[in-house]
Amino acid sequence: FYYEADAQHNPRRNVVWTDAYVDPAGSGWMVSAIAPVYAQDKLEAVVGMDLTVDTVIDRILSLNLPWQGYAMLIGRDGTILALPPAGEKDLGLAELKDHHYEKAIHSDTFKPEQFNIAKQPRLKPLADAVAKGRQGVNRISFGGREMLAANAKVVGPGWTLVVVAPASAIFADANTLYDQLIKVGFIMLV
C-alpha cells in the first residue's frame, strides 16, 4: 500500500487508512494506517501501523451495550470491517477467519461483496446514511425484527461506527411507563 501515501495519491501528506485486506504475512484480516515521510519536499519513505480486525472486534466492538445492542464498524466504501457474533447472526454473515495465504501473496484480497451494506437491500436506509456521511438513527429490519441503527463517523480513517439494537428493547421502558399511565387513568376514571 506504499502507493496510497505517495505524492500522486496523497498530495496533502496525511495519514491514509487502507480498506480491510488479508495480510500476506498470515495475520488475518487487517487495516493499515500509512503516512509519507518527506525530507526537504522529497518523499523518502512511507511508514505504517497495522491493526488486525480481530483486535478491533475484541477491544472496541465487544462493548457491553444496553438494550441487547452491539456495534459494527463500516469502511469508507460500505464494507463491514468488524462485526461481532450478534451481528453475524442478524446479517447471516460469518466473519472470515480462514485464509489461503498463498493467494494473498500474489494479489490484494479484500472482503467480498456480501460484507458491503450497500449490496444488502434491507440495509438501504443505513447504507444511504453512511454514504452521505449523515449521523443519525435509521430503522432497519433483520428477519422480521425491527432494529434501530445509530451511526457516526470515526475521525481519521473515515469509517462509520454503527450501534444496532432491537427497537422493542429500546422502547420497552417507554412502553411499560405508557401501560402504567393507562392503568392509572382507568383507575382514576373508576
Tab-separated table of C-alpha atoms in Angstrom:
chain	number	residue	atom	x	y	z
A	1	PHE	CA	0.000	0.000	0.000
A	2	TYR	CA	3.033	2.268	-0.359
A	3	TYR	CA	1.483	3.980	-3.387
A	4	GLU	CA	-1.602	5.127	-1.399
A	5	ALA	CA	0.608	7.538	0.588
A	6	ASP	CA	2.839	8.774	-2.241
A	7	ALA	CA	2.728	12.333	-3.630
A	8	GLN	CA	0.415	11.423	-6.519
A	9	HIS	CA	-2.226	9.677	-4.384
A	10	ASN	CA	-1.786	11.727	-1.190
A	11	PRO	CA	-0.767	15.302	-2.096
A	12	ARG	CA	-1.901	16.607	1.321
A	13	ARG	CA	0.584	14.258	3.022
A	14	ASN	CA	-1.996	12.995	5.518
A	15	VAL	CA	-2.220	9.637	7.237
A	16	VAL	CA	-4.073	7.254	4.925
A	17	TRP	CA	-6.102	4.255	6.122
A	18	THR	CA	-6.458	1.195	3.917
A	19	ASP	CA	-9.557	-0.914	3.476
A	20	ALA	CA	-9.600	-4.307	5.219
A	21	TYR	CA	-7.393	-6.865	3.454
A	22	VAL	CA	-5.907	-10.282	4.104
A	23	ASP	CA	-2.377	-9.872	5.425
A	24	PRO	CA	0.021	-11.814	3.176
A	25	ALA	CA	2.218	-12.499	6.235
A	26	GLY	CA	-0.538	-14.561	7.836
A	27	SER	CA	-2.044	-12.226	10.455
A	28	GLY	CA	-5.606	-12.451	9.097
A	29	TRP	CA	-7.825	-9.514	8.181
A	30	MET	CA	-6.038	-6.251	8.714
A	31	VAL	CA	-6.234	-2.482	8.170
A	32	SER	CA	-3.209	-0.216	7.948
A	33	ALA	CA	-2.571	3.437	8.724
A	34	ILE	CA	0.225	4.702	6.481
A	35	ALA	CA	1.934	8.083	6.289
A	36	PRO	CA	4.524	9.606	3.980
A	37	VAL	CA	7.925	10.722	5.261
A	38	TYR	CA	9.342	13.744	3.475
A	39	ALA	CA	12.801	15.301	3.670
A	40	GLN	CA	13.041	18.715	2.042
A	41	ASP	CA	9.947	18.107	-0.096
A	42	LYS	CA	11.184	14.726	-1.346
A	43	LEU	CA	9.278	11.554	-0.458
A	44	GLU	CA	11.798	9.369	1.343
A	45	ALA	CA	9.594	6.630	2.778
A	46	VAL	CA	6.150	5.538	3.840
A	47	VAL	CA	5.703	4.344	7.405
A	48	GLY	CA	2.743	2.454	8.716
A	49	MET	CA	0.983	0.693	11.505
A	50	ASP	CA	-1.064	-2.456	11.031
A	51	LEU	CA	-4.129	-3.306	13.086
A	52	THR	CA	-5.820	-6.682	12.866
A	53	VAL	CA	-9.580	-6.652	12.523
A	54	ASP	CA	-9.707	-9.213	15.350
A	55	THR	CA	-8.128	-6.573	17.603
A	56	VAL	CA	-10.855	-4.108	16.638
A	57	ILE	CA	-13.553	-6.696	17.304
A	58	ASP	CA	-12.034	-7.805	20.601
A	59	ARG	CA	-11.243	-4.378	22.032
A	60	ILE	CA	-13.727	-1.944	20.569
A	61	LEU	CA	-16.762	-3.820	19.359
A	62	SER	CA	-17.055	-6.057	22.417
A	63	LEU	CA	-18.501	-3.113	24.319
A	64	ASN	CA	-21.212	-4.019	26.771
A	65	LEU	CA	-24.044	-2.008	25.266
A	66	PRO	CA	-27.554	-1.654	26.685
A	67	TRP	CA	-30.745	-2.975	25.064
A	68	GLN	CA	-29.081	-6.119	23.655
A	69	GLY	CA	-27.178	-3.854	21.291
A	70	TYR	CA	-23.867	-4.308	19.521
A	71	ALA	CA	-21.516	-2.204	17.450
A	72	MET	CA	-20.108	-2.768	13.983
A	73	LEU	CA	-17.521	-0.849	12.024
A	74	ILE	CA	-18.154	0.120	8.394
A	75	GLY	CA	-15.376	1.115	5.983
A	76	ARG	CA	-15.438	4.134	3.669
A	77	ASP	CA	-16.766	2.006	0.806
A	78	GLY	CA	-19.593	0.480	2.882
A	79	THR	CA	-17.792	-2.766	3.669
A	80	ILE	CA	-18.264	-4.186	7.149
A	81	LEU	CA	-14.791	-4.147	8.679
A	82	ALA	CA	-15.660	-5.590	12.072
A	83	LEU	CA	-18.764	-7.478	13.104
A	84	PRO	CA	-19.332	-9.196	16.481
A	85	PRO	CA	-21.147	-12.562	16.729
A	86	ALA	CA	-24.564	-10.943	17.376
A	87	GLY	CA	-24.208	-9.001	14.117
A	88	GLU	CA	-23.120	-12.112	12.250
A	89	LYS	CA	-26.342	-13.801	13.359
A	90	ASP	CA	-28.562	-10.838	12.398
A	91	LEU	CA	-26.944	-10.364	8.985
A	92	GLY	CA	-26.473	-14.030	8.178
A	93	LEU	CA	-22.734	-13.496	7.709
A	94	ALA	CA	-19.772	-15.307	9.203
A	95	GLU	CA	-16.630	-13.289	9.857
A	96	LEU	CA	-13.940	-14.528	7.502
A	97	LYS	CA	-11.372	-16.441	9.531
A	98	ASP	CA	-9.920	-18.973	7.061
A	99	HIS	CA	-7.493	-17.574	4.519
A	100	HIS	CA	-5.491	-19.017	1.667
A	101	TYR	CA	-2.270	-17.127	2.163
A	102	GLU	CA	-0.604	-18.368	-0.995
A	103	LYS	CA	-3.254	-16.402	-2.949
A	104	ALA	CA	-2.879	-13.268	-0.805
A	105	ILE	CA	0.807	-13.044	-1.648
A	106	HIS	CA	0.101	-12.735	-5.391
A	107	SER	CA	-2.689	-10.177	-5.153
A	108	ASP	CA	-4.576	-7.998	-2.682
A	109	THR	CA	-7.513	-9.786	-1.083
A	110	PHE	CA	-10.393	-7.652	0.176
A	111	LYS	CA	-13.688	-8.634	1.804
A	112	PRO	CA	-16.348	-9.989	-0.601
A	113	GLU	CA	-19.462	-8.090	-1.713
A	114	GLN	CA	-21.814	-9.685	0.830
A	115	PHE	CA	-19.966	-7.646	3.503
A	116	ASN	CA	-20.918	-4.388	1.759
A	117	ILE	CA	-24.025	-2.837	3.335
A	118	ALA	CA	-24.892	-1.113	0.042
A	119	LYS	CA	-25.361	-4.571	-1.524
A	120	GLN	CA	-27.909	-5.639	1.127
A	121	PRO	CA	-31.429	-4.314	0.276
A	122	ARG	CA	-32.625	-4.475	3.906
A	123	LEU	CA	-29.767	-2.155	4.925
A	124	LYS	CA	-30.510	0.516	2.282
A	125	PRO	CA	-31.510	3.256	4.782
A	126	LEU	CA	-28.321	2.657	6.753
A	127	ALA	CA	-26.170	2.415	3.598
A	128	ASP	CA	-27.611	5.709	2.307
A	129	ALA	CA	-26.936	7.481	5.615
A	130	VAL	CA	-23.380	6.133	5.792
A	131	ALA	CA	-22.664	7.036	2.136
A	132	LYS	CA	-23.879	10.613	2.695
A	133	GLY	CA	-21.911	10.948	5.928
A	134	ARG	CA	-25.070	11.688	7.913
A	135	GLN	CA	-25.090	10.887	11.607
A	136	GLY	CA	-28.357	9.686	12.991
A	137	VAL	CA	-30.690	6.802	13.683
A	138	ASN	CA	-32.178	4.549	10.997
A	139	ARG	CA	-34.836	1.854	11.133
A	140	ILE	CA	-33.749	-1.442	9.611
A	141	SER	CA	-35.166	-4.961	9.677
A	142	PHE	CA	-33.390	-8.243	10.407
A	143	GLY	CA	-35.525	-11.337	9.936
A	144	GLY	CA	-38.743	-9.504	10.735
A	145	ARG	CA	-37.281	-7.807	13.835
A	146	GLU	CA	-37.340	-4.027	13.750
A	147	MET	CA	-33.944	-2.629	14.714
A	148	LEU	CA	-32.602	0.850	15.276
A	149	ALA	CA	-29.110	1.633	13.993
A	150	ALA	CA	-27.322	4.776	15.201
A	151	ASN	CA	-24.278	5.764	13.163
A	152	ALA	CA	-21.447	8.291	13.423
A	153	LYS	CA	-18.185	8.896	11.542
A	154	VAL	CA	-14.887	7.886	13.105
A	155	VAL	CA	-12.478	10.800	12.741
A	156	GLY	CA	-9.244	9.845	10.987
A	157	PRO	CA	-9.892	6.728	8.946
A	158	GLY	CA	-13.323	7.922	7.797
A	159	TRP	CA	-15.030	4.734	8.948
A	160	THR	CA	-18.508	4.675	10.462
A	161	LEU	CA	-19.342	3.201	13.851
A	162	VAL	CA	-22.851	1.753	13.872
A	163	VAL	CA	-24.639	0.690	17.053
A	164	VAL	CA	-27.587	-1.651	16.444
A	165	ALA	CA	-30.280	-2.658	18.952
A	166	PRO	CA	-33.792	-4.111	18.767
A	167	ALA	CA	-36.362	-1.315	18.755
A	168	SER	CA	-38.526	-3.305	21.172
A	169	ALA	CA	-35.718	-3.379	23.749
A	170	ILE	CA	-35.092	0.361	23.414
A	171	PHE	CA	-38.767	1.257	23.683
A	172	ALA	CA	-39.563	-1.314	26.416
A	173	ASP	CA	-39.239	1.168	29.302
A	174	ALA	CA	-41.325	3.773	27.496
A	175	ASN	CA	-43.986	1.173	26.660
A	176	THR	CA	-44.062	-0.043	30.279
A	177	LEU	CA	-44.500	3.534	31.503
A	178	TYR	CA	-47.269	4.108	28.938
A	179	ASP	CA	-49.089	0.941	30.086
A	180	GLN	CA	-48.823	2.057	33.722
A	181	LEU	CA	-50.192	5.512	32.865
A	182	ILE	CA	-53.156	3.922	31.054
A	183	LYS	CA	-53.875	1.742	34.114
A	184	VAL	CA	-53.663	4.761	36.437
A	185	GLY	CA	-56.008	6.666	34.083
A	186	PHE	CA	-58.570	3.862	34.163
A	187	ILE	CA	-58.335	3.600	37.946
A	188	MET	CA	-58.868	7.365	38.265
A	189	LEU	CA	-61.926	7.147	35.972
A	190	VAL	CA	-63.414	4.364	38.062
